[in-house]
Amino acid sequence: GAANVAAGQDVAVARPGSVMPDGTKLKKAKLRGVASEGMILAEDELAIGSDHDGIMVLGDLLPGVELTLGGALAEVLPIATEVLELEVTPNRPDCLGVYGVARELHAATGASLAPPPWGEDPGSSGPLDGASIAVECPDLCPRFTARVFHDVTIAPSPPWLKARLMAAGQRPINNVVDITNYAMLLTGQPLHAFDLDRVADRRLVVRRAHAGEQVQTLDGQTRTLDTEMVVIEDGEGPTSIAGLMGGARSEVQPETTSVLMEVATWHGPAIHRASWALGLRSEASSRFEKGLQPEQCLHAQAVAAQLMIELCGATVAPGTIDIGGEGPPPRTIPLREARVQEVLGVPIPRARQAQILQALDFATAETSGGLNTAETPDGLDVTVPPLRRDDVTREIDLIEEVARIDGLEKLPATLPKRRDAYGLLTPAQRLHRRAIDVLVGRGLYEAVGWTFIAPSLADRLRLPAADERRRPVVIENPLSEEHSQLRTLLLGSLLDVARRNVAHGEPNLPLFEHGTVFRWHDTTLHEHRSLAVLLAGKISRATWSAPDPPAADFFAAKGLLEALADALRVPDLAFAPEAEPFLHPGRSARVSLGDDPIGWLGELHPLVAQSWELSGAACFEIDLDRLVAHAARPDYVDLIGYPPLRQDIAVVLPEDVSAAQVLDTVRGAAGRLLSDVRVFDVYSGPQVGEGRRSLALALAFRAPDRTLSDEEVTPVRAKIVAALGDLGGELRG
């Protein structure tokens, strides 16, 4: 199907069984009724170029190369078989070029390092005739360099250059544009080639953009600029957006014969801002925004000049336009050998330090005087190379360089040297951990859910839109719609965990979670630690003696909450009927400490349980921070020397008087002799009358220094009965 197939050509062929770069395995096939024993290849099929208009004719691509029929294609074509993908941290833009990475490998492995590819520069310094440059914003353009090349021949790049660009993710275009991309990948410094004959007046001006100014970039888009962006213009207007992308008007064309090669340094934060404002990311902007150094400009110019001569047959015009010049003089930092050992915890010989730093292009010398000598005579004076100017500014930065190359795995594990730092938990942290230990000790499993929730969760929990307590906390830049709000309660994530486990055949789930929840208080966002428990299915596993354990209900959850409060030594909790929208209206309660509500308790609403495919569950959630704030300090008393005096009473009260009110009244009336009181029976029926009920109370009286007698307890009991009478109660029987 290729138009350029002719007899007598030397071509690249893939036989049946060959595996192509995209993973396709060739096999015999019949095309137009003819058996095919292989495929003649185009550039793009080998991933060494983008041309698919015709097959590769090896005699044209590789002039002068002796070809052996049936030989391996990899022996004559530069096919990239190994590609390294690196993630370079923002503080190391010097490693955004291949030579910078090679230097790191040289330091880390001891492998030899070739001389810098910019070591030989065919260009020259001095005035440049035929073009002029003006920089009106030196704060945004610290250095601008330009060279002119004549007698340029625009043509496809040779296979080796195409192959390397393709392997690095670049699309080959023509030899001049490919040279700019190759030089950038090698040195880390972006370049841009102008067609000099299409630059009006052969003059470029670097300036801030005007508000609302528009430029058409190489991608065909017209972009509107503001005054914080920089443009490069000629006599007819802007030709490119500085540091981001060139313009369409002055780009290199097939008929180009003269090229102006621009290499500049741009202010990193300004490039970063412009890139985000315009929604325009490029290979150049990703490098400039991290902060390149002015010295890199001539590195790239030297590499580009070599390749322009070799691949384009160009002639370099004498002179180089250089506005701004190199950066500030190199910084010299003292490195104390004793300080290295103090920070790392292990000695590293000074000779080894010097070896590492020199391999990373730092210059070192034995300390000759100054502050370093006054403190310790055995140190180094280290001169920072220009490409590391912004990253290495202090002695501790040099110590980091030494440590990472010598091997972080060699450093011993030590505690930091800090006085008066014992690493103890605060009282609140200890109580938080005790609460978790209590639940784990009773067989519950801890779950960890997302802090982010979906907006649909409120509807699934039947929360009304007007509920100010749980007004949605919307994130401005969410990762996704499913994680676009902050949670206002923990129940949602516990229900998700329960549904997942039930779906996998585990219906009995005692779960808990503790974590941060968020609430609006007027216009202020408040966050606190909450603790939630979900009991689904049976409250215990089946045994021979109890083959059908009871299902989790309100009282199972209430008992667990009370056990938790006892373990934290929190005064008696109060429970009052109050239904949350997601709880069963007749089997739920508000949990309070005195007049301070701290959470809720109850069985799950049937519709909510159905939404999560559960048969039912009991749950509670409390503000853990406020719960532990009410915890009492341990107060140890003698419980063995003098036994308690126990008495039971039954009192008939109106039904609207809660058990918590009764217990508080008894404690207040009895004073210090009452050591314990609890409700052990409830009766409602005709014997006590309509609208009333009987509570049976177990009382325990104890004195720390003697055994109490009935005569001592009788007046206390009388006070209790009188106080209950104020609640409308009377003794029964």
XYZ file of C-alpha atoms in Angstrom:
733
model
C 0.000 0.000 0.000
C 2.996 2.361 0.232
C 3.518 4.689 -2.729
C 7.315 4.658 -2.581
C 7.866 0.903 -2.990
C 10.210 0.093 -5.867
C 12.260 -2.840 -7.051
C 15.811 -3.160 -5.808
C 15.301 -1.291 -2.526
C 16.882 -2.303 0.758
C 14.011 -2.266 3.244
C 13.246 -3.132 6.868
C 11.067 -6.226 7.268
C 9.302 -7.801 10.242
C 8.798 -11.545 9.815
C 5.978 -13.626 11.385
C 6.553 -13.929 15.130
C 8.070 -10.447 15.435
C 6.727 -8.291 18.252
C 6.173 -4.654 17.320
C 6.814 -1.733 19.742
C 3.086 -1.465 20.462
C 2.980 -5.140 21.512
C 1.437 -6.515 18.312
C 2.756 -9.959 17.306
C 2.883 -10.516 13.565
C 1.649 -13.697 11.955
C 1.145 -14.979 8.434
C -1.813 -13.408 6.664
C -3.426 -13.248 3.235
C -3.757 -9.769 1.730
C -5.763 -9.287 -1.495
C -5.578 -13.025 -2.054
C -1.783 -13.184 -1.714
C -0.016 -14.876 1.219
C 2.053 -12.407 3.252
C 5.255 -13.693 4.890
C 5.995 -10.412 6.710
C 5.616 -6.633 6.618
C 7.827 -3.903 5.142
C 8.094 -1.228 7.814
C 7.566 2.503 8.024
C 9.232 4.759 10.607
C 6.262 5.053 12.943
C 5.829 1.266 13.066
C 9.269 1.007 14.663
C 8.705 4.067 16.905
C 11.797 5.792 15.491
C 9.834 8.539 13.733
C 6.365 9.748 12.872
C 6.397 9.217 9.081
C 3.762 6.784 7.780
C 3.467 8.063 4.194
C 5.831 5.415 2.915
C 8.188 2.620 3.816
C 11.732 3.169 5.061
C 14.249 2.941 2.243
C 17.416 2.109 4.144
C 19.748 3.131 1.343
C 18.387 6.678 1.524
C 18.275 6.801 5.329
C 21.739 5.339 5.858
C 23.981 6.574 3.035
C 27.415 4.963 3.078
C 26.369 2.256 5.529
C 27.070 -1.302 4.336
C 23.879 -3.339 4.615
C 23.807 -7.129 4.858
C 20.630 -8.736 3.574
C 18.923 -10.733 6.316
C 20.863 -8.895 9.007
C 19.403 -7.629 12.247
C 17.791 -4.225 11.866
C 18.961 -3.153 15.345
C 22.563 -3.340 14.091
C 22.054 -0.552 11.565
C 19.152 1.468 12.977
C 19.258 3.263 16.378
C 16.207 1.546 17.814
C 15.683 2.553 21.467
C 15.239 -0.635 23.481
C 15.583 0.780 27.000
C 13.926 3.940 28.317
C 14.160 5.227 31.893
C 11.198 7.154 33.302
C 12.280 9.465 36.128
C 10.341 11.631 38.555
C 12.494 14.678 39.231
C 11.700 16.726 42.326
C 11.057 20.456 41.751
C 14.276 21.503 43.533
C 16.441 19.690 40.960
C 15.808 21.260 37.522
C 19.434 20.410 36.667
C 18.238 16.787 36.409
C 15.645 17.661 33.774
C 18.460 17.184 31.274
C 20.135 13.870 30.397
C 23.595 15.111 31.347
C 22.376 16.159 34.799
C 21.031 12.645 35.388
C 24.301 11.167 34.097
C 26.198 13.259 36.640
C 24.011 11.877 39.440
C 24.670 8.304 38.268
C 28.385 9.049 38.070
C 28.375 10.205 41.700
C 26.200 7.340 42.929
C 27.890 4.458 41.080
C 31.412 5.650 40.318
C 30.885 5.071 36.584
C 32.909 7.359 34.327
C 31.297 10.585 33.142
C 31.869 11.945 29.645
C 32.890 15.603 29.289
C 29.957 18.044 29.069
C 28.472 18.078 25.538
C 28.747 21.867 25.557
C 32.492 21.730 26.167
C 33.262 22.644 22.529
C 31.372 25.645 21.186
C 31.584 26.417 17.441
C 30.064 29.820 18.105
C 31.826 32.922 19.318
C 31.171 35.832 21.624
C 31.091 39.499 20.694
C 28.714 41.679 18.656
C 26.296 40.005 16.264
C 25.398 41.680 12.980
C 22.091 41.078 11.246
C 19.801 40.939 14.318
C 19.138 42.966 17.463
C 17.462 42.284 20.806
C 16.036 44.567 23.527
C 14.937 43.371 26.980
C 12.560 45.805 28.710
C 11.796 43.610 31.756
C 15.116 42.251 33.110
C 13.359 41.221 36.346
C 11.396 38.617 34.351
C 14.188 37.811 31.867
C 17.544 37.555 33.694
C 19.405 36.481 30.531
C 18.648 36.476 26.810
C 21.046 35.018 24.234
C 20.730 34.704 20.466
C 22.795 33.401 17.553
C 22.235 33.497 13.807
C 22.727 30.589 11.397
C 22.835 31.010 7.611
C 22.730 28.524 4.719
C 20.336 26.315 6.672
C 18.814 23.320 4.876
C 15.493 22.165 6.293
C 15.136 18.391 6.029
C 14.066 15.355 8.069
C 16.362 14.508 10.940
C 18.614 11.451 10.733
C 17.242 8.211 12.225
C 19.336 8.389 15.422
C 17.904 11.789 16.312
C 14.348 10.777 15.489
C 14.700 7.599 17.511
C 15.965 9.413 20.605
C 13.236 12.041 20.414
C 10.529 9.419 19.955
C 11.873 7.455 22.920
C 11.674 10.630 25.015
C 8.083 11.302 23.965
C 8.850 14.018 21.382
C 7.453 14.039 17.844
C 10.096 14.649 15.162
C 9.227 17.583 12.880
C 12.311 18.759 10.968
C 16.004 18.964 11.676
C 15.985 22.512 13.137
C 13.026 21.984 15.473
C 14.367 18.544 16.416
C 17.712 20.112 17.313
C 16.034 22.507 19.745
C 14.189 19.625 21.407
C 17.260 17.395 21.518
C 19.428 20.156 23.019
C 16.737 20.807 25.641
C 16.570 17.123 26.601
C 20.350 16.965 26.829
C 21.024 20.172 28.780
C 17.670 20.836 30.487
C 17.525 24.320 28.885
C 14.680 25.058 26.408
C 15.479 26.758 23.089
C 13.411 28.376 20.349
C 14.228 28.783 16.661
C 12.920 31.773 14.688
C 12.899 32.054 10.903
C 15.083 35.168 10.781
C 13.644 36.316 7.432
C 10.141 36.297 8.973
C 11.170 38.393 11.992
C 10.051 41.909 11.047
C 12.980 44.368 11.038
C 15.141 41.485 12.310
C 14.639 42.887 15.788
C 13.068 41.258 18.854
C 11.821 43.055 21.967
C 11.128 41.291 25.275
C 8.438 43.121 27.258
C 5.464 42.687 29.544
C 2.232 41.957 27.702
C -0.495 44.557 27.476
C -3.801 43.818 29.199
C -5.999 41.876 26.764
C -3.223 41.415 24.192
C -3.632 38.323 22.006
C -1.045 35.949 20.522
C -1.546 32.953 18.237
C 0.739 30.148 19.421
C 2.189 27.194 17.523
C -0.752 24.991 18.529
C -3.055 27.231 16.501
C -4.804 28.757 19.525
C -5.229 32.472 20.119
C -4.502 33.335 23.756
C -5.378 36.482 25.691
C -2.635 37.800 27.984
C -2.344 40.100 30.998
C 0.352 42.439 32.264
C 2.091 39.784 34.412
C 3.011 37.763 31.298
C 5.939 38.335 28.941
C 5.922 38.399 25.148
C 8.615 38.508 22.488
C 7.669 40.808 19.640
C 9.135 41.979 16.357
C 8.273 45.013 14.272
C 4.795 43.649 13.508
C 3.771 42.627 17.027
C 4.072 39.650 19.425
C 5.561 36.474 17.959
C 5.585 34.227 21.047
C 4.705 33.934 24.740
C 7.983 33.927 26.616
C 8.842 30.640 28.307
C 5.628 28.921 27.190
C 5.271 28.560 23.430
C 6.398 30.176 20.211
C 4.141 31.971 17.786
C 2.928 30.741 14.422
C 4.073 33.825 12.460
C 7.832 33.330 12.810
C 8.134 29.544 13.050
C 10.620 27.648 10.913
C 9.250 26.670 7.473
C 10.475 24.202 4.806
C 11.900 27.160 2.840
C 13.761 28.676 5.824
C 17.451 29.408 5.180
C 18.368 31.697 8.111
C 17.617 30.847 11.734
C 17.764 32.982 14.860
C 18.382 30.617 17.801
C 17.031 32.087 21.043
C 18.004 30.704 24.448
C 16.840 32.671 27.496
C 16.307 32.413 31.239
C 12.875 33.394 32.551
C 11.639 34.140 36.066
C 10.256 30.788 37.306
C 7.275 32.005 39.395
C 6.109 34.252 36.532
C 6.202 31.339 34.083
C 4.338 29.126 36.559
C 1.608 31.747 37.001
C 1.241 32.362 33.252
C 1.095 28.636 32.525
C -1.795 28.098 34.942
C -3.606 31.286 33.936
C -3.549 30.323 30.243
C -4.029 26.593 30.773
C -0.901 26.088 28.673
C 1.684 23.513 29.749
C 4.731 22.776 27.641
C 8.084 21.060 27.981
C 9.640 24.509 28.192
C 7.311 25.878 30.883
C 7.738 22.772 33.047
C 11.469 23.516 33.150
C 11.431 27.294 33.423
C 8.949 27.321 36.314
C 11.378 25.301 38.453
C 14.113 27.922 38.125
C 16.856 27.463 35.516
C 20.195 29.247 35.863
C 21.532 31.878 33.405
C 24.692 29.809 32.777
C 22.593 27.131 31.061
C 21.846 29.425 28.134
C 25.294 29.067 26.551
C 25.311 25.333 27.327
C 22.291 24.931 25.062
C 23.665 27.362 22.472
C 26.866 25.319 22.169
C 25.011 22.025 21.680
C 22.617 23.600 19.179
C 25.488 25.135 17.200
C 27.241 21.774 16.876
C 24.069 20.108 15.604
C 23.076 22.951 13.260
C 26.441 22.617 11.531
C 26.324 18.798 11.454
C 22.690 18.210 10.489
C 21.657 21.370 8.621
C 24.901 22.335 6.917
C 24.552 25.750 8.545
C 27.114 28.464 8.965
C 27.331 30.189 12.351
C 27.376 33.963 12.078
C 30.145 35.547 14.193
C 29.104 36.875 17.587
C 26.445 36.160 20.188
C 23.801 38.502 21.580
C 24.032 38.129 25.359
C 21.877 40.382 27.530
C 22.041 39.921 31.280
C 25.047 37.629 31.408
C 25.813 34.978 33.986
C 24.283 34.768 37.446
C 25.846 35.929 40.730
C 29.332 34.668 41.638
C 29.558 31.133 43.082
C 28.873 30.735 46.798
C 31.452 29.062 49.042
C 30.105 27.238 52.106
C 32.211 25.801 54.949
C 31.569 22.115 55.654
C 32.759 20.933 59.069
C 33.662 17.269 59.386
C 32.548 17.215 63.022
C 29.201 18.710 62.041
C 28.680 16.020 59.410
C 29.173 13.318 62.045
C 26.938 15.135 64.544
C 24.035 15.385 62.102
C 24.326 11.939 60.507
C 25.352 10.001 63.596
C 28.178 8.259 61.759
C 31.612 9.557 60.656
C 32.235 10.049 56.945
C 35.902 10.672 56.143
C 36.709 14.092 54.774
C 38.276 12.542 51.679
C 35.039 10.690 50.971
C 33.058 13.907 51.419
C 35.291 15.672 48.919
C 35.010 12.760 46.458
C 31.211 12.848 46.567
C 30.950 16.612 46.204
C 33.444 16.759 43.351
C 31.519 14.048 41.508
C 28.427 16.280 41.815
C 30.395 19.189 40.247
C 31.098 21.016 43.513
C 34.593 22.428 43.962
C 36.261 21.581 47.265
C 39.361 22.748 49.089
C 40.807 22.158 52.515
C 39.599 24.813 54.940
C 41.939 27.751 54.785
C 40.557 30.021 57.493
C 37.551 31.898 58.751
C 34.709 30.669 60.930
C 35.258 27.040 60.025
C 38.840 27.056 61.247
C 37.881 28.717 64.516
C 35.425 25.925 65.298
C 37.251 22.954 63.834
C 40.375 22.794 61.689
C 39.308 19.703 59.738
C 36.768 20.842 57.195
C 36.180 21.738 53.555
C 35.422 24.957 51.757
C 32.824 23.941 49.154
C 31.996 26.077 46.119
C 28.505 25.509 44.776
C 28.193 25.036 40.977
C 25.877 27.475 39.177
C 23.282 24.815 38.347
C 22.798 24.050 42.073
C 22.736 27.719 43.142
C 19.101 27.766 44.310
C 19.113 24.312 45.917
C 22.324 24.313 47.976
C 22.583 27.405 50.187
C 23.645 26.124 53.658
C 25.965 23.677 55.311
C 23.070 21.326 56.048
C 22.369 21.117 52.286
C 25.935 19.922 51.712
C 25.512 17.327 54.468
C 22.400 16.064 52.693
C 24.341 15.701 49.432
C 27.037 13.679 51.185
C 24.506 11.483 53.004
C 22.340 10.604 50.024
C 25.257 9.625 47.790
C 27.225 7.791 50.477
C 24.051 5.843 51.284
C 21.164 6.746 53.562
C 20.805 3.054 54.413
C 24.161 3.256 56.225
C 22.904 5.801 58.737
C 22.062 4.387 62.184
C 18.581 4.792 63.664
C 18.885 7.294 66.504
C 16.611 9.529 68.510
C 16.988 13.288 68.010
C 19.012 15.125 70.616
C 16.415 17.128 72.510
C 16.409 18.073 76.148
C 13.209 17.888 78.182
C 11.505 15.918 75.400
C 10.278 12.613 76.754
C 7.685 11.786 74.127
C 4.851 11.205 76.591
C 1.205 11.237 75.589
C -1.010 14.009 76.885
C -3.807 13.016 79.307
C -6.357 13.463 76.507
C -4.337 11.242 74.162
C -4.111 8.517 76.818
C -7.872 8.618 77.292
C -8.422 8.420 73.543
C -6.287 5.292 73.421
C -8.039 3.827 76.442
C -11.382 4.277 74.687
C -10.070 2.381 71.665
C -8.618 -0.361 73.870
C -11.991 -0.804 75.593
C -13.772 -1.394 72.293
C -11.068 -3.699 70.931
C -11.138 -5.638 74.205
C -14.880 -6.212 73.769
C -14.368 -7.726 70.322
C -14.969 -4.747 68.041
C -13.002 -4.207 64.842
C -11.626 -0.808 63.913
C -12.487 0.643 60.502
C -10.835 3.602 58.778
C -12.963 5.558 56.324
C -12.517 8.555 54.039
C -12.695 12.049 55.471
C -14.301 13.009 52.144
C -17.879 12.020 51.296
C -20.280 12.238 48.381
C -23.143 14.790 48.374
C -25.604 11.880 47.964
C -24.796 10.583 51.471
C -27.111 13.141 53.102
C -30.104 11.849 51.116
C -29.273 8.224 51.902
C -29.181 9.095 55.628
C -32.483 11.004 55.289
C -30.873 14.218 56.543
C -33.084 17.241 55.857
C -31.569 20.033 53.780
C -32.450 22.561 56.482
C -30.447 20.759 59.197
C -27.954 23.460 60.251
C -26.065 21.020 62.467
C -24.924 19.076 59.422
C -24.767 21.742 56.743
C -22.556 20.402 53.910
C -18.875 21.330 54.095
C -18.041 21.681 50.395
C -14.436 21.422 49.153
C -13.364 24.034 46.611
C -11.029 21.715 44.662
C -12.336 18.146 45.169
C -10.573 15.096 43.768
C -13.909 13.874 42.411
C -17.653 14.298 42.886
C -17.641 11.290 45.221
C -15.156 13.091 47.491
C -16.372 16.675 47.237
C -17.504 17.264 50.856
C -16.067 16.786 54.340
C -17.945 14.380 56.592
C -20.139 15.678 59.405
C -20.522 12.244 61.044
C -18.790 8.852 60.912
C -21.833 6.672 60.346
C -21.628 6.750 56.540
C -18.204 5.129 56.303
C -19.157 2.451 58.879
C -22.241 1.581 56.851
C -20.103 1.273 53.697
C -17.770 -1.129 55.506
C -20.718 -3.137 56.831
C -22.314 -3.483 53.407
C -19.020 -4.649 51.888
C -18.578 -7.296 54.566
C -22.174 -8.503 54.377
C -21.771 -8.862 50.610
C -18.797 -11.134 51.281
C -20.729 -13.373 53.668
C -19.949 -11.793 57.064
C -23.267 -10.522 58.507
C -22.190 -10.173 62.168
C -20.147 -6.996 62.438
C -19.077 -5.188 65.606
C -17.318 -2.135 64.108
C -16.012 1.180 65.370
C -14.226 4.179 63.914
C -12.678 7.261 65.452
C -11.685 10.269 63.419
C -12.228 13.900 62.604
C -15.649 15.265 61.666
C -16.480 18.790 60.580
C -19.354 21.105 61.518
C -20.294 24.682 60.733
C -20.731 26.993 63.716
C -22.296 30.010 62.030
C -19.557 30.952 59.542
C -16.709 29.139 61.318
C -15.732 25.582 60.443
C -15.162 23.489 63.562
C -13.559 20.053 63.680
C -13.372 17.535 66.496
C -12.665 13.854 67.112
C -15.691 11.588 67.146
C -16.122 7.930 68.042
C -18.796 5.818 66.342
C -19.858 2.190 66.840
C -21.996 0.030 64.548
C -23.339 -3.354 65.691
C -24.869 -5.353 62.842
C -26.228 -8.879 62.994
C -25.822 -10.944 66.186
C -24.148 -9.520 69.270
C -22.057 -12.694 69.708
C -21.139 -15.848 67.857
C -23.335 -18.941 68.115
C -22.250 -21.587 70.627
C -23.619 -24.978 71.729
C -25.314 -23.408 74.692
C -26.560 -20.396 72.724
C -27.135 -21.518 69.119
C -29.159 -18.382 68.299
C -27.642 -15.300 69.980
C -29.819 -12.185 70.107
C -29.503 -9.548 67.413
C -27.848 -6.238 68.154
C -30.378 -3.711 69.458
C -30.660 -0.413 71.304
C -29.714 -1.903 74.662
C -26.637 -3.692 73.306
C -25.301 -0.404 71.968
C -26.300 1.431 75.168
C -24.505 -1.118 77.334
C -21.356 -0.765 75.250
C -21.473 3.029 75.532
C -21.946 2.856 79.306
C -19.041 0.415 79.617
C -16.911 2.865 77.660
C -17.931 5.725 79.961
C -17.126 3.615 83.040
C -13.668 2.767 81.694
C -12.945 6.471 81.146
C -14.381 7.311 84.615
C -16.917 9.669 83.053
C -19.868 10.562 85.331
C -23.159 8.899 84.494
C -24.414 9.599 81.003
C -27.962 10.823 80.503
C -30.252 9.434 77.798
C -33.355 11.226 76.572
C -35.730 10.149 73.781
C -34.835 11.949 70.570
C -34.728 10.515 67.063
C -32.133 11.461 64.472
C -33.488 11.172 60.911
C -31.389 8.060 60.272
C -32.468 6.292 63.502
C -35.582 4.297 64.399
C -38.063 6.850 65.821
C -39.011 4.662 68.795
C -35.607 3.167 69.578
C -33.200 6.083 69.782
C -31.958 8.624 72.292
C -29.873 11.730 72.734
C -26.722 11.215 74.828
C -25.778 14.011 77.231
C -23.440 14.819 80.068
C -25.558 17.011 82.295
C -26.999 19.657 79.992
C -24.271 19.102 77.373
C -25.370 16.902 74.425
C -22.426 14.842 73.195
C -23.987 12.420 70.716
C -26.770 10.037 69.780
C -27.676 6.358 70.211
C -30.204 4.033 68.643
C -31.199 1.413 66.123
C -30.855 2.175 62.440
C -33.943 3.394 60.589
C -35.312 0.526 58.438
C -35.141 2.635 55.248
C -31.521 3.571 55.926
C -30.651 -0.060 56.667
C -32.325 -1.075 53.422
C -30.282 1.516 51.484
C -27.095 -0.203 52.679
C -28.541 -3.701 52.219
C -28.505 -4.462 55.959
C -31.181 -6.307 57.893
C -30.766 -3.922 60.818
C -28.133 -2.478 63.135
C -27.620 -0.513 66.340
C -25.160 2.337 66.537
C -23.981 5.371 68.437
C -21.675 8.308 67.861
C -20.238 10.648 70.472
C -17.938 13.640 70.548
C -14.832 11.925 71.893
C -13.068 15.181 72.756
C -15.944 16.317 74.990
C -16.354 12.861 76.524
C -12.734 12.654 77.700
C -12.906 16.249 78.900
C -15.427 15.052 81.544
C -13.261 12.101 82.626
C -12.471 12.129 86.348
C -8.997 11.559 87.709
C -8.525 8.176 89.410
C -9.618 8.295 93.075
C -8.679 5.088 94.866
C -10.728 4.031 97.924
C -10.734 1.000 100.201
C -13.448 -1.424 99.055
C -12.461 -4.367 101.277
C -12.037 -3.110 104.846
C -15.685 -2.148 105.425
C -18.481 -3.856 103.461
C -21.391 -1.852 102.008
C -24.894 -1.805 103.446
C -27.318 -2.635 100.638
C -31.004 -1.744 100.485
C -33.586 -1.810 97.716
C -36.532 0.522 97.294
C -39.313 0.750 94.712
C -40.722 4.163 93.884
C -43.744 5.000 91.731
C -43.293 8.110 89.542
C -44.939 9.807 86.588
C -43.886 8.284 83.279
C -42.376 11.564 82.081
C -39.738 11.453 84.844
C -36.637 9.841 83.356
C -34.467 7.297 85.128
C -31.521 9.707 84.840
C -33.473 12.340 86.794
C -34.262 9.790 89.490
C -30.621 8.714 89.852
C -29.367 12.307 89.987
C -31.978 13.132 92.660
C -30.990 10.121 94.778
C -27.289 10.998 94.608
C -27.944 14.606 95.525
C -30.098 13.715 98.545
C -27.965 10.881 99.908
C -24.656 12.707 100.138
C -21.284 10.985 100.636
C -22.559 7.828 102.322
C -24.175 6.598 99.094
C -21.541 4.694 97.125
C -23.709 3.343 94.315
C -27.254 3.440 92.928
C -28.732 1.726 89.905
C -32.098 0.804 88.396
C -32.662 -2.939 88.285
C -36.369 -3.227 87.416
C -39.173 -1.262 85.739
C -42.888 -2.002 86.023
C -45.902 -0.383 84.376
C -49.413 -1.701 84.893
C -52.701 -1.469 86.798
C -51.022 -1.837 90.194
C -49.305 1.562 89.847
C -51.985 3.400 87.857
C -52.213 4.884 84.408
C -49.472 7.337 83.434
C -47.162 6.095 86.178
C -44.443 3.464 86.492
C -42.421 1.812 89.214
C -38.612 1.926 89.309
C -36.759 -0.502 91.575
C -33.509 1.014 92.879
C -30.544 -0.843 94.363
C -28.768 1.359 96.921
C -25.326 0.735 98.420
C -24.105 2.750 101.433
C -20.510 2.731 102.618
C -18.330 4.637 105.095
C -14.516 4.673 104.764
C -13.854 4.160 108.504
C -16.576 1.858 109.833
C -19.346 -0.570 109.034
C -22.634 1.316 108.765
C -25.676 0.296 110.784
C -29.347 0.476 109.798
C -29.816 3.342 112.286
C -27.191 5.468 110.481
C -28.661 4.769 107.061
C -32.346 5.341 108.016
C -32.155 9.207 107.987
C -30.283 9.128 104.673
C -32.958 6.906 103.216
C -35.617 9.292 104.498
C -33.909 12.170 102.667
C -33.914 10.108 99.473
C -37.648 9.363 99.757
C -38.405 13.027 100.442
C -36.407 14.136 97.429
C -38.197 11.605 95.224
C -41.471 12.991 96.517
C -40.510 16.340 95.002
C -40.465 14.547 91.663
C -43.997 13.273 92.257
C -42.840 9.872 93.478
C -43.909 7.711 96.376
C -42.671 4.432 97.827
C -44.451 1.406 96.484
C -45.971 -1.216 98.779
